[in-house]
Short mmCIF file of C-alpha atoms and ligand atoms in Angstrom, two decimals:
data_model
loop_
_atom_site.label_atom_id
_atom_site.label_comp_id
_atom_site.label_asym_id
_atom_site.label_seq_id
_atom_site.Cartn_x
_atom_site.Cartn_y
_atom_site.Cartn_z
CA MET A 1 0.00 0.00 0.00
CA ARG A 2 1.24 3.48 -0.87
CA VAL A 3 0.33 6.48 1.28
CA LEU A 4 0.16 9.64 -0.84
CA ARG A 5 -0.18 13.17 0.46
CA THR A 6 -0.11 15.36 -2.63
CA VAL A 7 -2.35 15.84 -5.63
CA ALA A 8 0.67 15.52 -7.93
CA GLU A 9 1.56 12.06 -6.55
CA LEU A 10 -2.06 10.93 -6.83
CA ARG A 11 -2.36 12.09 -10.43
CA SER A 12 0.86 10.34 -11.36
CA CYS A 13 -0.32 7.04 -9.78
CA ARG A 14 -3.65 7.30 -11.55
CA LYS A 15 -1.94 7.85 -14.87
CA ASP A 16 0.23 4.75 -14.37
CA LEU A 17 -2.77 2.63 -13.42
CA SER A 18 -4.83 3.85 -16.39
CA ARG A 19 -2.27 2.23 -18.72
CA THR A 20 -3.07 -1.19 -17.20
CA GLY A 21 -6.84 -0.85 -17.66
CA SER A 22 -7.45 -1.89 -14.01
CA SER A 23 -10.73 -0.90 -12.38
CA VAL A 24 -10.63 1.35 -9.31
CA GLY A 25 -13.03 1.17 -6.36
CA PHE A 26 -12.86 4.30 -4.24
CA VAL A 27 -13.85 4.80 -0.58
CA PRO A 28 -13.74 8.46 0.49
CA THR A 29 -13.59 8.86 4.29
CA MET A 30 -12.81 11.35 7.02
CA GLY A 31 -10.78 8.73 8.92
CA CYS A 32 -11.40 7.41 12.42
CA LEU A 33 -12.19 4.23 10.56
CA HIS A 34 -14.66 1.71 11.98
CA GLU A 35 -16.33 -1.49 10.76
CA GLY A 36 -18.69 0.59 8.59
CA HIS A 37 -15.76 1.96 6.56
CA LEU A 38 -14.08 -1.44 6.50
CA SER A 39 -17.20 -3.06 5.07
CA LEU A 40 -17.10 -0.48 2.23
CA MET A 41 -13.45 -1.33 1.58
CA ARG A 42 -14.11 -5.08 1.60
CA THR A 43 -16.96 -4.68 -0.88
CA ALA A 44 -14.73 -2.47 -3.04
CA ARG A 45 -12.03 -5.15 -2.82
CA GLN A 46 -14.42 -7.78 -4.17
CA GLN A 47 -15.67 -5.66 -7.06
CA ASN A 48 -12.51 -3.94 -8.38
CA ASP A 49 -8.91 -4.63 -9.36
CA SER A 50 -7.63 -1.84 -7.12
CA VAL A 51 -9.01 -0.14 -4.00
CA TRP A 52 -8.23 3.50 -3.28
CA VAL A 53 -9.18 5.25 -0.03
CA SER A 54 -8.97 8.89 1.01
CA ILE A 55 -8.79 10.23 4.54
CA PHE A 56 -9.53 13.93 4.73
CA VAL A 57 -11.39 15.73 7.49
CA ASN A 58 -13.00 18.16 5.10
CA PRO A 59 -13.27 21.60 6.74
CA THR A 60 -15.86 22.93 4.26
CA GLN A 61 -18.55 20.48 5.37
CA PHE A 62 -18.45 21.59 9.01
CA GLY A 63 -20.52 24.57 10.14
CA PRO A 64 -18.99 27.33 12.29
CA ASN A 65 -20.19 25.81 15.57
CA GLU A 66 -19.61 22.18 14.65
CA ASP A 67 -16.94 19.72 15.69
CA PHE A 68 -14.22 20.21 13.03
CA GLU A 69 -11.44 20.85 15.57
CA ARG A 70 -12.33 17.97 17.85
CA TYR A 71 -13.32 15.49 15.11
CA PRO A 72 -11.42 12.29 16.03
CA ARG A 73 -8.15 11.83 14.12
CA THR A 74 -6.53 8.37 14.34
CA GLU A 75 -4.19 8.34 11.37
CA SER A 76 -1.66 5.63 12.24
CA ARG A 77 -4.40 3.18 13.24
CA ASP A 78 -6.34 4.04 10.06
CA ILE A 79 -3.27 3.36 7.90
CA GLU A 80 -2.90 -0.11 9.46
CA LEU A 81 -6.59 -0.90 8.94
CA CYS A 82 -6.39 0.12 5.28
CA ARG A 83 -3.31 -2.06 4.82
CA GLU A 84 -5.14 -5.04 6.36
CA CYS A 85 -8.10 -4.45 4.02
CA GLY A 86 -5.92 -4.70 0.91
CA VAL A 87 -6.06 -1.02 -0.03
CA GLU A 88 -3.55 -0.13 -2.77
CA ILE A 89 -3.56 3.66 -2.55
CA LEU A 90 -4.32 5.70 0.56
CA PHE A 91 -4.58 9.45 -0.06
CA ILE A 92 -4.19 11.64 3.04
CA PRO A 93 -3.86 15.21 1.81
CA PRO A 94 -3.34 18.20 4.07
CA ALA A 95 -6.02 20.90 3.73
CA ARG A 96 -3.82 23.12 1.53
CA GLU A 97 -3.61 20.35 -1.10
CA MET A 98 -7.39 20.13 -1.39
CA TYR A 99 -8.04 23.85 -0.96
CA PRO A 100 -4.99 25.82 -2.08
CA GLU A 101 -4.99 29.52 -1.27
CA GLY A 102 -7.40 31.36 -3.52
CA SER A 103 -9.85 28.42 -3.94
CA GLN A 104 -13.33 29.80 -4.54
CA THR A 105 -15.20 27.21 -6.60
CA TRP A 106 -18.09 25.22 -5.15
CA VAL A 107 -20.07 22.29 -6.45
CA GLU A 108 -23.61 22.66 -5.19
CA VAL A 109 -26.75 20.60 -5.73
CA GLU A 110 -29.65 23.03 -5.57
CA HIS A 111 -32.67 21.53 -3.79
CA LEU A 112 -31.93 18.14 -2.17
CA PRO A 113 -29.47 19.58 0.39
CA LYS A 114 -32.15 21.83 1.90
CA ALA A 115 -34.19 18.94 3.31
CA LEU A 116 -33.54 16.79 6.40
CA CYS A 117 -30.01 17.45 7.76
CA GLY A 118 -29.63 20.47 5.51
CA ALA A 119 -32.25 22.39 7.51
CA SER A 120 -29.94 22.55 10.52
CA ARG A 121 -26.65 22.23 8.56
CA PRO A 122 -27.19 24.67 5.67
CA THR A 123 -23.64 24.59 4.24
CA HIS A 124 -22.82 20.94 4.95
CA PHE A 125 -23.72 19.33 1.63
CA ARG A 126 -22.05 22.05 -0.42
CA GLY A 127 -18.81 21.06 1.35
CA VAL A 128 -19.47 17.36 0.73
CA THR A 129 -20.27 17.74 -2.98
CA THR A 130 -17.31 20.05 -3.55
CA VAL A 131 -14.77 17.73 -1.94
CA VAL A 132 -16.23 14.55 -3.47
CA ALA A 133 -16.29 16.14 -6.94
CA LYS A 134 -12.62 17.06 -6.51
CA LEU A 135 -11.78 13.55 -5.31
CA PHE A 136 -13.70 11.97 -8.20
CA ASN A 137 -11.72 14.16 -10.62
CA LEU A 138 -8.43 13.09 -9.06
CA VAL A 139 -9.08 9.39 -8.44
CA GLN A 140 -11.32 8.79 -11.49
CA PRO A 141 -12.87 5.72 -9.87
CA ASP A 142 -15.05 3.21 -11.66
CA ARG A 143 -17.11 2.72 -8.49
CA ALA A 144 -17.39 4.76 -5.29
CA TYR A 145 -18.65 3.30 -2.01
CA PHE A 146 -20.90 4.99 0.57
CA GLY A 147 -22.84 3.76 3.58
CA GLN A 148 -26.63 3.94 3.78
CA LYS A 149 -26.31 5.55 7.21
CA ASP A 150 -25.59 8.82 5.39
CA ALA A 151 -28.70 8.44 3.23
CA GLN A 152 -29.09 12.10 2.29
CA GLN A 153 -25.40 12.30 1.39
CA VAL A 154 -25.88 9.32 -0.96
CA ILE A 155 -28.93 10.90 -2.60
CA VAL A 156 -27.21 14.29 -3.02
CA LEU A 157 -24.03 12.68 -4.41
CA ASP A 158 -26.06 10.51 -6.77
CA ARG A 159 -27.71 13.67 -8.14
CA MET A 160 -24.34 15.40 -8.49
CA THR A 161 -22.79 12.38 -10.22
CA ARG A 162 -25.61 12.25 -12.75
CA ASP A 163 -25.85 16.02 -13.29
CA LEU A 164 -22.10 16.40 -13.87
CA ASP A 165 -21.75 13.17 -15.91
CA PHE A 166 -19.08 11.65 -13.71
CA PRO A 167 -18.43 8.17 -15.13
CA VAL A 168 -18.66 6.69 -11.63
CA ARG A 169 -21.08 4.12 -10.28
CA LEU A 170 -22.17 4.76 -6.69
CA VAL A 171 -22.44 1.62 -4.57
CA VAL A 172 -24.50 1.90 -1.38
CA CYS A 173 -23.61 -0.55 1.40
CA PRO A 174 -25.86 -1.41 4.36
CA THR A 175 -25.48 0.45 7.66
CA VAL A 176 -23.20 -1.47 10.01
CA ARG A 177 -24.50 -1.58 13.59
CA GLU A 178 -23.25 -2.35 17.10
CA SER A 179 -24.69 -5.57 18.58
CA ASP A 180 -27.49 -3.55 20.26
CA GLY A 181 -28.40 -1.83 16.97
CA LEU A 182 -26.69 1.59 17.27
CA ALA A 183 -25.43 2.62 13.83
CA LEU A 184 -21.63 2.87 13.74
CA SER A 185 -20.35 6.42 13.47
CA SER A 186 -17.04 8.11 14.19
CA ARG A 187 -19.03 10.46 16.43
CA ASN A 188 -20.20 7.65 18.76
CA VAL A 189 -16.94 8.14 20.69
CA TYR A 190 -18.33 11.46 21.98
CA LEU A 191 -21.18 9.73 23.86
CA ASP A 192 -20.87 9.18 27.61
CA ALA A 193 -22.12 5.90 29.09
CA GLU A 194 -25.63 7.13 29.81
CA GLN A 195 -26.06 8.76 26.40
CA ARG A 196 -24.72 5.64 24.72
CA GLU A 197 -27.28 3.51 26.58
CA GLN A 198 -30.18 5.76 25.56
CA ALA A 199 -28.98 6.15 21.94
CA VAL A 200 -30.07 2.60 21.21
CA VAL A 201 -33.63 3.96 21.02
CA LEU A 202 -32.91 5.30 17.51
CA SER A 203 -32.41 1.93 15.86
CA GLN A 204 -35.11 0.34 18.03
CA ALA A 205 -37.69 2.93 16.95
CA LEU A 206 -36.73 2.47 13.30
CA ALA A 207 -37.00 -1.32 13.57
CA GLU A 208 -40.43 -0.94 15.18
CA VAL A 209 -41.79 1.27 12.39
CA GLU A 210 -40.43 -1.12 9.79
CA GLU A 211 -42.53 -3.77 11.52
CA LEU A 212 -45.57 -1.46 11.61
CA PHE A 213 -45.15 -0.92 7.85
CA GLU A 214 -44.89 -4.67 7.28
CA LYS A 215 -48.11 -5.18 9.25
CA GLY A 216 -49.89 -2.72 6.95
CA GLU A 217 -49.44 0.78 8.40
CA ARG A 218 -49.52 3.24 5.48
CA ASP A 219 -49.84 6.59 7.28
CA PRO A 220 -46.50 8.47 7.49
CA ASN A 221 -47.80 10.55 10.43
CA LYS A 222 -48.29 7.37 12.48
CA ILE A 223 -44.70 6.42 11.69
CA THR A 224 -43.22 9.75 12.79
CA GLU A 225 -45.49 9.87 15.86
CA HIS A 226 -44.31 6.44 16.97
CA ILE A 227 -40.64 7.44 16.62
CA HIS A 228 -41.19 10.79 18.37
CA ASN A 229 -42.86 9.07 21.32
CA ARG A 230 -40.11 6.50 21.68
CA ILE A 231 -37.29 9.05 21.50
CA GLN A 232 -38.96 11.64 23.72
CA ALA A 233 -39.16 9.00 26.47
CA MET A 234 -35.36 9.22 26.68
CA PRO A 235 -34.44 12.15 28.94
CA LEU A 236 -31.06 12.80 27.29
CA ALA A 237 -32.36 12.84 23.71
CA ARG A 238 -33.30 16.02 21.82
CA ILE A 239 -34.87 15.50 18.40
CA ASP A 240 -33.56 17.53 15.46
CA TYR A 241 -35.93 15.89 12.97
CA VAL A 242 -37.87 12.72 12.26
CA SER A 243 -39.12 12.58 8.66
CA VAL A 244 -40.65 10.21 6.17
CA VAL A 245 -39.70 11.33 2.66
CA ARG A 246 -39.62 10.15 -0.92
CA THR A 247 -36.08 9.21 -1.95
CA THR A 248 -36.47 10.95 -5.32
CA ASN A 249 -36.86 14.49 -3.94
CA LEU A 250 -36.62 14.19 -0.12
CA GLN A 251 -40.07 15.78 0.19
CA PRO A 252 -42.56 14.44 2.77
CA ALA A 253 -44.35 11.27 1.68
CA GLU A 254 -48.15 11.58 1.75
CA LYS A 255 -48.68 7.84 1.93
CA LEU A 256 -46.48 4.81 2.15
CA ASP A 257 -46.00 2.43 -0.77
CA GLY A 258 -42.56 1.05 0.14
CA GLY A 259 -39.32 2.72 -0.85
CA GLU A 260 -39.83 5.78 1.41
CA LEU A 261 -36.92 6.92 3.55
CA VAL A 262 -37.55 7.18 7.29
CA ALA A 263 -34.74 9.39 8.56
CA LEU A 264 -33.92 10.98 11.89
CA ALA A 265 -31.32 13.14 13.58
CA VAL A 266 -31.16 13.34 17.36
CA PHE A 267 -28.85 15.16 19.74
CA PHE A 268 -27.43 13.52 22.85
CA GLY A 269 -25.73 16.46 24.54
CA THR A 270 -23.84 18.15 21.71
CA THR A 271 -23.47 14.91 19.72
CA ARG A 272 -25.80 14.69 16.77
CA LEU A 273 -26.58 11.13 15.62
CA ILE A 274 -28.37 10.16 12.42
CA ASP A 275 -29.98 6.94 11.33
CA ASN A 276 -32.53 5.78 8.76
CA ILE A 277 -34.27 2.91 7.05
CA VAL A 278 -35.87 2.50 3.65
CA LEU A 279 -39.29 0.91 4.01
CA GLY A 280 -39.98 -2.38 2.27
CA GLU A 281 -36.34 -3.38 1.76
CA ARG A 282 -35.99 -1.12 -1.27
CA SER A 283 -32.80 0.58 -2.38
CA LEU A 284 -31.94 4.22 -1.75
CA ILE A 285 -30.92 5.06 -5.30
CA ASP A 286 -31.33 3.44 -8.71
CA THR A 287 -28.09 1.83 -9.76
O1 PAF B 301 -19.08 10.50 4.66
C1 PAF B 301 -18.00 11.08 4.87
O2 PAF B 301 -17.14 10.60 5.62
C2 PAF B 301 -17.73 12.41 4.19
O3 PAF B 301 -18.88 13.18 4.11
C3 PAF B 301 -17.06 12.27 2.81
C4 PAF B 301 -17.97 11.55 1.82
C5 PAF B 301 -15.76 11.49 2.95
C6 PAF B 301 -16.74 13.64 2.24
O4 PAF B 301 -15.88 14.36 3.05
#
């Protein structure tokens, strides 16, 4: 495995690999790797000749009062994990490589980022689409791997990929969970013991509404009400949103046919956790 830190090195490696005709599977990350990231890498390993990973805590996707400074950074451990997963190229650029002085170009999807998480994180997705577009340009992957946990991110990036004609196939991998159901996230390390215990309500509530849907519930209000009630019973939880939306436009679903996204964001202290399910075992995006 080669660890590269500059755009010039990355471009040169890509040029060499292009001559061989090998396919590239790409896993963009912000580091602090956990089983969720590793499952993306393993899937990429199975589907491509070469697996490339980036680790970059992207400053432009953090709001002014968010956790950019304290976001967990575990570089040497991450490098080992990538090596064990059979990654060929690991790109770890410093911020000045990705955003040299004078940078002023953004890649912005217009409507989808305003829904769900975008309501409380208005500049977040602009940062995500800008950095991922830059990484796609550099890595030129055949396939790029994302977790369903970040459902809105997947939907926004799918739109961007189609709108800008990137020749990249997005592959969405299932959310990886702790044994009690909590979705894995680099931010889980912020939770204290009591918050961690109560946070299990998120996946429980989602599993319960999946069951309600399977038993015939078709009213989205009943779904959100059930989740609200379950979460509000936890004294340390503060709901940001609970929504049932269509995956095509992230607008509220009027009735349930299967394929709707049930998504939530909940604060425990200052830690904001997200989770979601797609009703009726349908996929998040068309592939
Ligand atoms: O999901 C993440 O870790 C980030 O949003 C991504 C896609 C690596 C862009 O910085």
